[in-house]
PDB file of C-alpha atoms in Angstrom:
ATOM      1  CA  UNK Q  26     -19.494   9.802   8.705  1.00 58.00           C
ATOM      2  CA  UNK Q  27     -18.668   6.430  10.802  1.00 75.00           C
ATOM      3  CA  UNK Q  28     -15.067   5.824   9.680  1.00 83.00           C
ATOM      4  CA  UNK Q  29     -12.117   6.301  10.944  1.00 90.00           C
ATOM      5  CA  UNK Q  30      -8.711   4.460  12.075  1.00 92.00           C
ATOM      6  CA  UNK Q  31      -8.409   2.125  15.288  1.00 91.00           C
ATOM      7  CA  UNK Q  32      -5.451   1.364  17.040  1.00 92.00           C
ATOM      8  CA  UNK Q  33      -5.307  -2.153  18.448  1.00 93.00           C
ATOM      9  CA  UNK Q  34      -2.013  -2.849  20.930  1.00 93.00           C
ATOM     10  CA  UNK Q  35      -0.505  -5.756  21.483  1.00 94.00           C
ATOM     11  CA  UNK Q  36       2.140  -7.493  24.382  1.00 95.00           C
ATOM     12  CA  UNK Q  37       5.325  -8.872  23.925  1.00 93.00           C
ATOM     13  CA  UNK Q  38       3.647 -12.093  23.745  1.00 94.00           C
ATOM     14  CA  UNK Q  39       0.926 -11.465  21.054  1.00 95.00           C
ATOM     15  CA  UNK Q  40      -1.927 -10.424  23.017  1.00 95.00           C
ATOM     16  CA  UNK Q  41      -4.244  -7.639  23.074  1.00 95.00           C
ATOM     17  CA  UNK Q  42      -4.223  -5.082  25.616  1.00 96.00           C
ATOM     18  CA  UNK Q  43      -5.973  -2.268  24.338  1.00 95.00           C
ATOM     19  CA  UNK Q  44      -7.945  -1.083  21.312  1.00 93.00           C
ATOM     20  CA  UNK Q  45      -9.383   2.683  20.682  1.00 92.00           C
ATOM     21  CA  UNK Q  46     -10.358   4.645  17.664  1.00 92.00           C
ATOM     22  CA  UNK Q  47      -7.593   6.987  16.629  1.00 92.00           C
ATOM     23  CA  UNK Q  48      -9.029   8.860  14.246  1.00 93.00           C
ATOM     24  CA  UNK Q  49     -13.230   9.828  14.023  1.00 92.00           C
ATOM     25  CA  UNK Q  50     -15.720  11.517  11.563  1.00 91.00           C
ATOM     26  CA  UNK Q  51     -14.054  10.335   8.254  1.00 92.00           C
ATOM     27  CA  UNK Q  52     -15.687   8.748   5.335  1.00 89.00           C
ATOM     28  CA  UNK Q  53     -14.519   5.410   4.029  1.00 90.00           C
ATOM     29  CA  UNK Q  54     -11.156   4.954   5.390  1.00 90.00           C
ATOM     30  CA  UNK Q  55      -8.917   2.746   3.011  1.00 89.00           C
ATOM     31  CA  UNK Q  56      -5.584   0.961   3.209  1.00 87.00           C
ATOM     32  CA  UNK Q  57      -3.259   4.149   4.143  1.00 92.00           C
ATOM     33  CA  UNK Q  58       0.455   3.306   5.133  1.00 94.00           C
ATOM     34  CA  UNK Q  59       2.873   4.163   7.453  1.00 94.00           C
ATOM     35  CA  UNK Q  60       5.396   7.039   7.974  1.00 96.00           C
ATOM     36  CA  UNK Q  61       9.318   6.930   8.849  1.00 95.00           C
ATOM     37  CA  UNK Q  62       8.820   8.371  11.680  1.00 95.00           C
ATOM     38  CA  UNK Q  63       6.247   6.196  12.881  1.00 93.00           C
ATOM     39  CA  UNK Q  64       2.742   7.552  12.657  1.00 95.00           C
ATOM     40  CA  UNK Q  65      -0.178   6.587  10.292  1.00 95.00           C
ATOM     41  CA  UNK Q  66      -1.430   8.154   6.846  1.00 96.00           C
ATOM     42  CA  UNK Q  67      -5.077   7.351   6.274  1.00 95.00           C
ATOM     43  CA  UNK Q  68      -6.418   7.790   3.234  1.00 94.00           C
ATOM     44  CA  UNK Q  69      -9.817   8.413   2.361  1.00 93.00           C
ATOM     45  CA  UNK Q  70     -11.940   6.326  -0.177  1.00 90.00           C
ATOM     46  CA  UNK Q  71     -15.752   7.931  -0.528  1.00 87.00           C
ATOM     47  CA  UNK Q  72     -18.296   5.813  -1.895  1.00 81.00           C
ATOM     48  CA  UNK Q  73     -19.050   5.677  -5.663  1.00 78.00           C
ATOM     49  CA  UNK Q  74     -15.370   6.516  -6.485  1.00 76.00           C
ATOM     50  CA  UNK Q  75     -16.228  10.438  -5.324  1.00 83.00           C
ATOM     51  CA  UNK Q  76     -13.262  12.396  -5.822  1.00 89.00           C
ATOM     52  CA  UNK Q  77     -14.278  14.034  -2.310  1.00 90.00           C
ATOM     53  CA  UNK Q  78     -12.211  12.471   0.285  1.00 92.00           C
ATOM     54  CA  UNK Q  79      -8.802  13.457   1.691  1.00 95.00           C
ATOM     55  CA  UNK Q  80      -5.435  12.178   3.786  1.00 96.00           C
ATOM     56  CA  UNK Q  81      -5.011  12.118   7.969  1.00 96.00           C
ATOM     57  CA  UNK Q  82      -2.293  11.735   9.916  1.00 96.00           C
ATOM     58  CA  UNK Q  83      -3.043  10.006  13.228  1.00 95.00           C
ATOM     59  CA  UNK Q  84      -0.041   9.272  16.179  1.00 93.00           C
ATOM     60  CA  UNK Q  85      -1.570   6.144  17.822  1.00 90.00           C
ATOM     61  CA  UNK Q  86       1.333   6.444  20.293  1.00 89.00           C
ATOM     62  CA  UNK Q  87       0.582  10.628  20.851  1.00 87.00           C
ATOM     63  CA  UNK Q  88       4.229  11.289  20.474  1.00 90.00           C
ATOM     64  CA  UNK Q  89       2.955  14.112  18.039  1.00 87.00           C
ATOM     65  CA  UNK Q  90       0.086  15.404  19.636  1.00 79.00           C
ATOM     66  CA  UNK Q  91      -3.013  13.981  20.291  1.00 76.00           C
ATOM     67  CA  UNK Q  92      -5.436  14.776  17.893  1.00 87.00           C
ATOM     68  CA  UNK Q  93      -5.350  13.746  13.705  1.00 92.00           C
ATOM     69  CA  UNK Q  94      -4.671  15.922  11.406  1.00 93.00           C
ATOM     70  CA  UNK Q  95      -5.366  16.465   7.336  1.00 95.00           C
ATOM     71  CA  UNK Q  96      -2.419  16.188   5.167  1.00 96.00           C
ATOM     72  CA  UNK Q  97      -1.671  18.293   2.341  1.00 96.00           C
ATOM     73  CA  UNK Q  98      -1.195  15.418   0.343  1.00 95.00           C
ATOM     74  CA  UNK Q  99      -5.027  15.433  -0.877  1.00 89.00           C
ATOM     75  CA  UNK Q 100      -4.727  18.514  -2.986  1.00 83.00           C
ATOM     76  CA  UNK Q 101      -8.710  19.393  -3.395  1.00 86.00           C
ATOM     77  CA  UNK Q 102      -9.676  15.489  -2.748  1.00 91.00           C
ATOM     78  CA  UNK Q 103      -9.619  12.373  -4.370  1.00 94.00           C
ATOM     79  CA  UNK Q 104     -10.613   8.813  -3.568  1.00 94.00           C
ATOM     80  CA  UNK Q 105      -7.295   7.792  -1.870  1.00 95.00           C
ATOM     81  CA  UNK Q 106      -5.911   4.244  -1.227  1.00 93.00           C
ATOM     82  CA  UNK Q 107      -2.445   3.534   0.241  1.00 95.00           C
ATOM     83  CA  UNK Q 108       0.830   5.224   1.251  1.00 96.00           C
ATOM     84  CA  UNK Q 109       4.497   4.951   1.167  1.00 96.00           C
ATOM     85  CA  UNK Q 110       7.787   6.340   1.019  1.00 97.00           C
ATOM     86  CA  UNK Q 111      11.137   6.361  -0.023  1.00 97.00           C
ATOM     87  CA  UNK Q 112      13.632   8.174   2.485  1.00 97.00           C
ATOM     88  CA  UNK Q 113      17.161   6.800   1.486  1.00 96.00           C
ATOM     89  CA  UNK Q 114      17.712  10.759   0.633  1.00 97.00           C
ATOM     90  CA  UNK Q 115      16.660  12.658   4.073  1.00 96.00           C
ATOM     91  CA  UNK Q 116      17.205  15.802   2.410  1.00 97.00           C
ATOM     92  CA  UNK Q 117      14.807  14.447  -0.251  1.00 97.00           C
ATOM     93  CA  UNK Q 118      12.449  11.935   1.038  1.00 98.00           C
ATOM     94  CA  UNK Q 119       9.270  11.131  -1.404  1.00 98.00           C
ATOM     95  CA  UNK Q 120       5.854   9.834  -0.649  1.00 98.00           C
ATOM     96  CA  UNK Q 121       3.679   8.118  -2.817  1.00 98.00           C
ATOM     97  CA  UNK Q 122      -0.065   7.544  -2.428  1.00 97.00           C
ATOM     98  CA  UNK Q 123      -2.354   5.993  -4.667  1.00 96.00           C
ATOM     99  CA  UNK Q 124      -6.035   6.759  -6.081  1.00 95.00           C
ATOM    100  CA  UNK Q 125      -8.586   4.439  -6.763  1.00 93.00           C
ATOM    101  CA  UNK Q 126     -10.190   5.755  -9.411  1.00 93.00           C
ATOM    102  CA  UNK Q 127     -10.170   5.327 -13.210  1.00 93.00           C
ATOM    103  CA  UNK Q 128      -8.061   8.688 -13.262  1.00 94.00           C
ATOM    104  CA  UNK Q 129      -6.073   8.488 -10.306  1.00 94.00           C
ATOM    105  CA  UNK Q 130      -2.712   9.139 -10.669  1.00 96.00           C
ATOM    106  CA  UNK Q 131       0.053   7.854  -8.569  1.00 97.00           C
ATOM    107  CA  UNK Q 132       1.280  10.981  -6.400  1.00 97.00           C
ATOM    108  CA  UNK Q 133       4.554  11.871  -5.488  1.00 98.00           C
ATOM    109  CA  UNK Q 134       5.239  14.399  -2.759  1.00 98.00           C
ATOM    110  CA  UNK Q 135       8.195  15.878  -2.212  1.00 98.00           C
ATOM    111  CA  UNK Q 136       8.118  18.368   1.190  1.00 97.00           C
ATOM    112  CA  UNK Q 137      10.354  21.309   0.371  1.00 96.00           C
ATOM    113  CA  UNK Q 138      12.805  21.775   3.580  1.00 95.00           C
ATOM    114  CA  UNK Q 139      12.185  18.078   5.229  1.00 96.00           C
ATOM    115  CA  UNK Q 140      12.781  18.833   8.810  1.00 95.00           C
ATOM    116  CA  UNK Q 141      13.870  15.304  10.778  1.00 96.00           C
ATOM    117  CA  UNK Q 142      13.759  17.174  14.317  1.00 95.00           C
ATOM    118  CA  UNK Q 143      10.361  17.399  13.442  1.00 93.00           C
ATOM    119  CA  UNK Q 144       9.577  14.919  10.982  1.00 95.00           C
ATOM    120  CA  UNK Q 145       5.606  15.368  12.093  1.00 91.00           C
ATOM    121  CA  UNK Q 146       4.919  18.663  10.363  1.00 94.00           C
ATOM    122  CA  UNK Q 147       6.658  17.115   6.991  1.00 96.00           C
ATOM    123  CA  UNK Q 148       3.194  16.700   5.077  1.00 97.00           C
ATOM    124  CA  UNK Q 149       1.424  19.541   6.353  1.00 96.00           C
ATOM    125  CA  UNK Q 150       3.891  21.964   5.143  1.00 94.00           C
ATOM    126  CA  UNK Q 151       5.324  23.612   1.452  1.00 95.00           C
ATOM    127  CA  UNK Q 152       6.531  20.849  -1.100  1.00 97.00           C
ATOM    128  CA  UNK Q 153       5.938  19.613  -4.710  1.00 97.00           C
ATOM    129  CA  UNK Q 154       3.383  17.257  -5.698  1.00 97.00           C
ATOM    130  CA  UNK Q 155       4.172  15.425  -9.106  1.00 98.00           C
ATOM    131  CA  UNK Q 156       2.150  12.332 -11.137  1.00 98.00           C
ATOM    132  CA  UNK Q 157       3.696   9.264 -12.590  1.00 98.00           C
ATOM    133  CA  UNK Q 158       3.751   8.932 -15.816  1.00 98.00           C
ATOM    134  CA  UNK Q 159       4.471   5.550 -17.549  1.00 97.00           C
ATOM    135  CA  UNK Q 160       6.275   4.801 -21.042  1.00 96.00           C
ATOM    136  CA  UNK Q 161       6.343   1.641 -22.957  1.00 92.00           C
ATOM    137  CA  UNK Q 162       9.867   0.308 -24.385  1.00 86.00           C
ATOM    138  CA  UNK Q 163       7.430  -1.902 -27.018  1.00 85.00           C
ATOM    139  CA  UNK Q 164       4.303  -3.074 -28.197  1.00 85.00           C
ATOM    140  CA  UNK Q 165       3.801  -5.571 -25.717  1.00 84.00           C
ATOM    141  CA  UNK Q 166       3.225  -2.910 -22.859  1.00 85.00           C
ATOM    142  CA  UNK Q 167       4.696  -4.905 -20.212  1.00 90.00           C
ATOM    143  CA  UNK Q 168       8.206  -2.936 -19.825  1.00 94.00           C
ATOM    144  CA  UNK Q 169       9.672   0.188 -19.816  1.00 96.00           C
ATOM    145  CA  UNK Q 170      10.570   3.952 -18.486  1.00 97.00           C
ATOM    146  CA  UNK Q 171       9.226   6.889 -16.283  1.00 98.00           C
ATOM    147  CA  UNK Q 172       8.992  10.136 -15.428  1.00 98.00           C
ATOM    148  CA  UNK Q 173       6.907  12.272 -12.699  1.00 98.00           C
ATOM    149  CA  UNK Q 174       5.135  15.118 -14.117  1.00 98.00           C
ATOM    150  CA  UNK Q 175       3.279  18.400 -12.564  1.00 97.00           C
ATOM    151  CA  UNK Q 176       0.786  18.239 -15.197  1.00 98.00           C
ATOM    152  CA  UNK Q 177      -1.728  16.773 -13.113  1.00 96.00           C
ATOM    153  CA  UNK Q 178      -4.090  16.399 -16.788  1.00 97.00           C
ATOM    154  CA  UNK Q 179      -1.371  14.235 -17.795  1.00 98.00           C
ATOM    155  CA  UNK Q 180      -0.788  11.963 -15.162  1.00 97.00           C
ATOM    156  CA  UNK Q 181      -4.494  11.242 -15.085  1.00 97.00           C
ATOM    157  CA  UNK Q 182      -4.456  10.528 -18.617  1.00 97.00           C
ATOM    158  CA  UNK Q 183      -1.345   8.310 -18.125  1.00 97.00           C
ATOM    159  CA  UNK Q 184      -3.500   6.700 -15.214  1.00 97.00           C
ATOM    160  CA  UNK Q 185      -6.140   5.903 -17.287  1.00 96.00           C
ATOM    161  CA  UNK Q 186      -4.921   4.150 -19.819  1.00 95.00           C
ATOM    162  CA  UNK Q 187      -2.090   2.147 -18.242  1.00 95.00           C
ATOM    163  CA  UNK Q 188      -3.458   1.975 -14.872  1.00 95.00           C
ATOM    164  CA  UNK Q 189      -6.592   2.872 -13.487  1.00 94.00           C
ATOM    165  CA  UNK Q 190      -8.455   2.267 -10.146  1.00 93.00           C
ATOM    166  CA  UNK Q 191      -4.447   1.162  -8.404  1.00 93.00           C
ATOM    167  CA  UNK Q 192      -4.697  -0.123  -4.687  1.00 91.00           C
ATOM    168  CA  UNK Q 193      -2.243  -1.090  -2.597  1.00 91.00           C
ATOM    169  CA  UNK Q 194       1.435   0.284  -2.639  1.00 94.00           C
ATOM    170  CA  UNK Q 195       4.770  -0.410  -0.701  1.00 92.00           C
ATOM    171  CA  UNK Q 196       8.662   0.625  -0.972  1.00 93.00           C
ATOM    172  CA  UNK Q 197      11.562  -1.649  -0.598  1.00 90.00           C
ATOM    173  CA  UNK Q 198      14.833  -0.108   1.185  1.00 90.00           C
ATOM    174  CA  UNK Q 199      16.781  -0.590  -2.035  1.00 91.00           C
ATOM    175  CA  UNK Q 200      14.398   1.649  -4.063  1.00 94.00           C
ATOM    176  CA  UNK Q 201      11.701  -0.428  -5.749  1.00 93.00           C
ATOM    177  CA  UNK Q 202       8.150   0.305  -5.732  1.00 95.00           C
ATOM    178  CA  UNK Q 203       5.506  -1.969  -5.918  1.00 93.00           C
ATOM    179  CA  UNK Q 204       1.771  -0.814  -6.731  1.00 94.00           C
ATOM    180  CA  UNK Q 205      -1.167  -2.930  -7.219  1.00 90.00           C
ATOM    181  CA  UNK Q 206      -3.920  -2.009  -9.914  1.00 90.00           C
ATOM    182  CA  UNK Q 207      -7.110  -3.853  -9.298  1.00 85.00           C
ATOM    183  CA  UNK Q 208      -8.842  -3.268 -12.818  1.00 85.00           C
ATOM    184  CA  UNK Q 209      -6.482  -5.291 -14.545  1.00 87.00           C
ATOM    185  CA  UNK Q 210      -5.103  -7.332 -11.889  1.00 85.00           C
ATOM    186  CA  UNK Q 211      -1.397  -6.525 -12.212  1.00 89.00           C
ATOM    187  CA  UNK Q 212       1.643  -5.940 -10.357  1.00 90.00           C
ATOM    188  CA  UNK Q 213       3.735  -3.051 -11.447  1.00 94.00           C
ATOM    189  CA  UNK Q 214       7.375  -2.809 -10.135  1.00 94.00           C
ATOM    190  CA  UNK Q 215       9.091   0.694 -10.497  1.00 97.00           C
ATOM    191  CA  UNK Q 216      13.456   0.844  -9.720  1.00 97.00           C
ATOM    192  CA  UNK Q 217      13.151   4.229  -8.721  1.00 97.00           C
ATOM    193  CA  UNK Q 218      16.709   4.673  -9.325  1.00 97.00           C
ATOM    194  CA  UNK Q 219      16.967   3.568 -12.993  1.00 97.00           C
ATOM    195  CA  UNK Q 220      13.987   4.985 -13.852  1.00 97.00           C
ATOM    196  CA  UNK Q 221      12.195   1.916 -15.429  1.00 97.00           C
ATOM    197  CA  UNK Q 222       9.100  -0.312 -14.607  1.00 97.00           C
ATOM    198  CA  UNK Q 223       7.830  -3.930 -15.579  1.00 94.00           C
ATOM    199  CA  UNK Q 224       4.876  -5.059 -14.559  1.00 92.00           C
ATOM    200  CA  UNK Q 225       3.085  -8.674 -14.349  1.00 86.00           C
ATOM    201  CA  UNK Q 226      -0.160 -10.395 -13.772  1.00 83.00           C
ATOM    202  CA  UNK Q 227      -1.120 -11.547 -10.161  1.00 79.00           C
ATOM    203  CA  UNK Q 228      -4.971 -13.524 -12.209  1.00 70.00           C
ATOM    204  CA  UNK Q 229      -4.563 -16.812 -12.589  1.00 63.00           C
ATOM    205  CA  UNK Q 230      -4.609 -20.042 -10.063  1.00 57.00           C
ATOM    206  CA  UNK Q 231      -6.081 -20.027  -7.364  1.00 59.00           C
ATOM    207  CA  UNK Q 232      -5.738 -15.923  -7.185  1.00 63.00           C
ATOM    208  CA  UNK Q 233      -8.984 -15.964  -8.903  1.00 64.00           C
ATOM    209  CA  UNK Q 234      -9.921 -12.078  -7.297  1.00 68.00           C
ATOM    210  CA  UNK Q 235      -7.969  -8.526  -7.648  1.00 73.00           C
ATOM    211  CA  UNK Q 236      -5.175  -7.270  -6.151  1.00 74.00           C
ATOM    212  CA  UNK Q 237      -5.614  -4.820  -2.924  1.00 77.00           C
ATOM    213  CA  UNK Q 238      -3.464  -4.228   0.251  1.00 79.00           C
ATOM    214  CA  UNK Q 239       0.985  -5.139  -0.200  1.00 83.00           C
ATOM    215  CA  UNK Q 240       2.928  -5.445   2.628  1.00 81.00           C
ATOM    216  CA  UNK Q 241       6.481  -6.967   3.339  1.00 78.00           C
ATOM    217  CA  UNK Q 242       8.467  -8.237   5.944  1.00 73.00           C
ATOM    218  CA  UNK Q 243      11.057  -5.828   6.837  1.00 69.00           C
ATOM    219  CA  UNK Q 244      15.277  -7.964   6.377  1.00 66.00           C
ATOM    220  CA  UNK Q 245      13.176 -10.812   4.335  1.00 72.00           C
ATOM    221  CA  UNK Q 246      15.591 -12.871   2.403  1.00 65.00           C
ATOM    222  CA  UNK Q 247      12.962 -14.385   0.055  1.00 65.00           C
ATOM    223  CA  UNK Q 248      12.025 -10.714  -1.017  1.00 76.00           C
ATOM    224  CA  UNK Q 249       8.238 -11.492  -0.577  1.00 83.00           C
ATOM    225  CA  UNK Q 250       5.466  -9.108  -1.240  1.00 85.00           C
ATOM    226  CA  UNK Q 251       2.304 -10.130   0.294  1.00 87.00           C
ATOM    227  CA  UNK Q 252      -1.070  -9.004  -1.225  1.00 87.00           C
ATOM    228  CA  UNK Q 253      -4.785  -9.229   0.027  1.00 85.00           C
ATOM    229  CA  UNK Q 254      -7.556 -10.244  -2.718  1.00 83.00           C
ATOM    230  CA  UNK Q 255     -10.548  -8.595  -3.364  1.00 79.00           C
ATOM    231  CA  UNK Q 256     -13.527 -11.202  -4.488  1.00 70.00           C
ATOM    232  CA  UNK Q 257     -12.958 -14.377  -5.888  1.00 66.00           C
ATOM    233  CA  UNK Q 258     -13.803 -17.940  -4.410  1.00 69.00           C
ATOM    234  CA  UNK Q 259     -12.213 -17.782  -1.329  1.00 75.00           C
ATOM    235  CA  UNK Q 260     -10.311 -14.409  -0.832  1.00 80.00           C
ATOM    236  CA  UNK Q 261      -6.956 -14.798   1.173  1.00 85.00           C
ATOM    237  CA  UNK Q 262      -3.489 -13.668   1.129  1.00 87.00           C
ATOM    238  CA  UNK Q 263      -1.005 -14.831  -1.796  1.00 85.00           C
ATOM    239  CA  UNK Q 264       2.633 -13.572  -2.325  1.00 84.00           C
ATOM    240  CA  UNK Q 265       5.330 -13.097  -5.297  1.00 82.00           C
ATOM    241  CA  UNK Q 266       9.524 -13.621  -4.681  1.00 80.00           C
ATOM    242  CA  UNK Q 267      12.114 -12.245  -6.166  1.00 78.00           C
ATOM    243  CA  UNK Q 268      11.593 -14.413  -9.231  1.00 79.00           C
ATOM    244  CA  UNK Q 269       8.370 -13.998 -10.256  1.00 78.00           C
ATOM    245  CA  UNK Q 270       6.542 -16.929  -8.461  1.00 79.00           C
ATOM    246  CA  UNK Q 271       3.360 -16.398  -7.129  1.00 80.00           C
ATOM    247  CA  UNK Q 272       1.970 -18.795  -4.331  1.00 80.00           C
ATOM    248  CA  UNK Q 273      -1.057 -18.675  -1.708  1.00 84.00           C
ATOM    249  CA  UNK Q 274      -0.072 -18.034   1.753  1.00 85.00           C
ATOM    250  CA  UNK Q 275      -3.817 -18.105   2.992  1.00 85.00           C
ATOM    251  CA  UNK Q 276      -7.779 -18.858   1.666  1.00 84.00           C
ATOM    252  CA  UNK Q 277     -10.615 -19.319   3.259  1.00 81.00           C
ATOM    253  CA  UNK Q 278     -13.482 -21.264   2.339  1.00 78.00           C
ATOM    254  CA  UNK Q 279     -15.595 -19.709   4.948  1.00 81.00           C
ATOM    255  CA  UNK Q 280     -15.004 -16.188   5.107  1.00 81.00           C
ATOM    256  CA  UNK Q 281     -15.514 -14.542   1.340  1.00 72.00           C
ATOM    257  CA  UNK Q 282     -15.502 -11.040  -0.579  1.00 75.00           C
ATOM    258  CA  UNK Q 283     -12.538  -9.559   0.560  1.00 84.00           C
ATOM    259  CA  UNK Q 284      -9.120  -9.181   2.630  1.00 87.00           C
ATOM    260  CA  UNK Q 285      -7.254  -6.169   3.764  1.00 87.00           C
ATOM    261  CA  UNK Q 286      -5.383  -4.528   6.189  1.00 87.00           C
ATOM    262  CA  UNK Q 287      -2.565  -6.702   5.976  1.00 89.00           C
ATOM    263  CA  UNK Q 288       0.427  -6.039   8.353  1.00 90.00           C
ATOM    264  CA  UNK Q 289       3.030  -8.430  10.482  1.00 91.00           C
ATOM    265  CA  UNK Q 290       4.668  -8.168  13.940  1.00 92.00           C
ATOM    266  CA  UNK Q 291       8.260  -6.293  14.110  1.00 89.00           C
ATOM    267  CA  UNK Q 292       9.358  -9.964  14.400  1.00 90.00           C
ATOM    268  CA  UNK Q 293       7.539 -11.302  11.272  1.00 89.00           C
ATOM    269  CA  UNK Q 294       5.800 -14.165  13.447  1.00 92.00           C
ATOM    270  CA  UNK Q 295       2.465 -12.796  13.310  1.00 94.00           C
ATOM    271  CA  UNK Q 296       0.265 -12.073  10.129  1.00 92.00           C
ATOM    272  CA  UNK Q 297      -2.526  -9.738  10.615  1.00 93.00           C
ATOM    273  CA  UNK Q 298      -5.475  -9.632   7.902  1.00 91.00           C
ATOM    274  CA  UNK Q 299      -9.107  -8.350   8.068  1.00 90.00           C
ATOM    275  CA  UNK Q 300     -11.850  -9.593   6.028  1.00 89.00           C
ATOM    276  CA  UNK Q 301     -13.903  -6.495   5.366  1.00 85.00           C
ATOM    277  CA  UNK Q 302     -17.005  -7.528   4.790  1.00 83.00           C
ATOM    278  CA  UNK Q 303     -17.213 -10.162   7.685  1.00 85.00           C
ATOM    279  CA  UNK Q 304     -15.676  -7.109  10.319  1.00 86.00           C
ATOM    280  CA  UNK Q 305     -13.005 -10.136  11.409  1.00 89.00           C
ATOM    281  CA  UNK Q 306      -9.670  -9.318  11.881  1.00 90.00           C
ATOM    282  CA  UNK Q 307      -7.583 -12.391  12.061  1.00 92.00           C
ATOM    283  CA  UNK Q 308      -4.402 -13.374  14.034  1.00 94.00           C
ATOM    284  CA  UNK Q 309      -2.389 -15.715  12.349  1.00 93.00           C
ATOM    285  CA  UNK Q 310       0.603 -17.521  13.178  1.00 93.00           C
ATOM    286  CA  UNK Q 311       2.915 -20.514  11.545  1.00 88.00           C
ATOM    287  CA  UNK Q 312       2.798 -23.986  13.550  1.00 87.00           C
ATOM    288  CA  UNK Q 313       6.463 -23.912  13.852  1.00 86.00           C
ATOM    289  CA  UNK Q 314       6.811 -20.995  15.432  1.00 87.00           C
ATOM    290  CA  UNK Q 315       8.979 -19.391  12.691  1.00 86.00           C
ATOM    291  CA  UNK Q 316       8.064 -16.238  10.914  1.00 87.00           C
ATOM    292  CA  UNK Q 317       6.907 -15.878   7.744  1.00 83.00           C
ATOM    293  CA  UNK Q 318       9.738 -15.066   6.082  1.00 78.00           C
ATOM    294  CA  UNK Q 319      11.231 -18.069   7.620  1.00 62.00           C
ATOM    295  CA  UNK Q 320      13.038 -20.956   5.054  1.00 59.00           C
ATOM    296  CA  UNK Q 321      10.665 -23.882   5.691  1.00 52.00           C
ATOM    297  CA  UNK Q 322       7.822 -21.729   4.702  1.00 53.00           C
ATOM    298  CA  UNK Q 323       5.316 -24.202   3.284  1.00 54.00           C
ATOM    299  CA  UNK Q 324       4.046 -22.693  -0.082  1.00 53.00           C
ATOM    300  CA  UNK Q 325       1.694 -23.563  -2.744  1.00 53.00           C
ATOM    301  CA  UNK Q 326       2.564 -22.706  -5.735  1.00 50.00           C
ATOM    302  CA  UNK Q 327       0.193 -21.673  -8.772  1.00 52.00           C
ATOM    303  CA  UNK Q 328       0.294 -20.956 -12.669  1.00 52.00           C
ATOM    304  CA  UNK Q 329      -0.735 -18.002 -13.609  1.00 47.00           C
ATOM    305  CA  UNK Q 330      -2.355 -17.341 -17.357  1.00 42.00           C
TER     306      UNK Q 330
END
């Protein structure tokens, strides 16, 4: 096993200073996510869609201890994807995680007595794990309610046929959650408040590829999610607003098969994407200086079918 999770650190001023492996001896490491509290969830993706591999915890910053530890958030394994959570309730803070597999469920866990003096020993301790399960409000399949479930048979049923193999996920502050299923290359969009769910294609354009890693910009006015593509043309980063518009943000013509691990500086003026297959991990940066989420943002628009 040669995976794992690295930690690269940067200056005030953009540069690297230090990189190390955080996290050894796993198996296939996918997108993961990170915690309120500030550590990292690393989710495990074997090869072949085995249902074998399980979720870490790693402190790059060894506030929590030094060494990584395994969640209980993998139940008896699972080919795992990304992470996030909603914490608006701290006596009731959920994570999600996401499978990519044909089955795989979306997972909510709920720890049972969330301790915030100790927020580091919230997923390896007692609480509920529940599965999403989606309901259409008509025949067109694009709309409609939810529910979480224990019955694990039926989530992965519910997975199955609505959305299998899902990627990348991420939580807004206001209580929406975004998850990206790569088999049919759609966007779903959850208010976990209301209890209802709409979902819309991201094919189409020039986002010729599937859906993988989301990320936003935290106090972004424009509401942007970002997502990596995997294949196509010329993989690269694209984003949807508020309203439904999707647009390219980045796309190479020299670097192909897939992007990921996409994440920003706490200021928003730095854009940080890997393509996988090439092992590059790229720094980039708008001309002007502004961040991303900035108002002159140049965008290119494209129709989707």
């Amino acid at each position: 096993y040669d995976g794992g999770v690295g930690s690269v650190v940067f200056d005030a001023n953009y540069n690297v200073v230090d990189y190390r492996k955080v996290l050894k001896g796993t198996e296939w490491n996918c997108g993961g996510g990170k915690t309120p509290w500030g550590t990292w969830v690393s989710c495990e993706e074997p090869m072949g869609y085995n249902r074998t591999g399980f979720i870490y915890e790693v402190d790059p910053f060894g506030r929590y201890g030094p060494e990584p530890r395994r969640t209980v958030l993998g139940e008896d394994g699972g080919a795992f994807e990304s992470f996030a959570y909603d914490a608006r309730d701290r006596s009731s803070p959920h994570f999600f995680y996401t499978e990519d597999h044909r089955q795989g469920p979306i997972r909510r866990f709920t720890p049972t007595n969330p301790d915030w003096d100790n927020p580091a020993q919230m997923l390896h301790r007692e609480g509920t794990i529940e599965y999403l399960v989606l309901e259409n409000s008509d025949w067109t399949g694009k709309n409609g309610t939810f529910y979480w479930t224990d019955d694990r048979d039926l989530g992965e049923e519910n997975a199955m046929l609505t959305f299998p193999y899902t990627e990348g996920i991420d939580c807004t502050p206001d209580g929406r959650l975004f998850f990206a299923n790569k088999a049919r290359a759609l966007l779903f969009e959850l208010e976990l408040d209301s209890k209802t769910w709409s979902r819309s294609s991201v094919q189409g354009g020039a986002f010729d590829g599937k859906p993988d890693t989301t990320a936003r910009i935290l106090n972004d006015p424009a509401d942007i999610i970002y997502m990596t593509e995997d294949g196509g043309d010329d993989a690269g980063v694209h984003g949807r607003d508020k309203d439904n518009n999707y647009y390219v943000i980045l796309e190479s013509p020299l670097y192909h098969e897939e992007t990921t691990g996409l994440a920003f500086s706490p200021d928003g003026r730095r854009m940080y994407v890997a393509y996988q297959k090439n092992g590059i991990l790229l720094d980039v940066w708008r001309e002007d200086g502004l961040p991303f989420s900035g108002r002159a943002l140049g965008i290119k628009y494209h129709s989707l079918n």
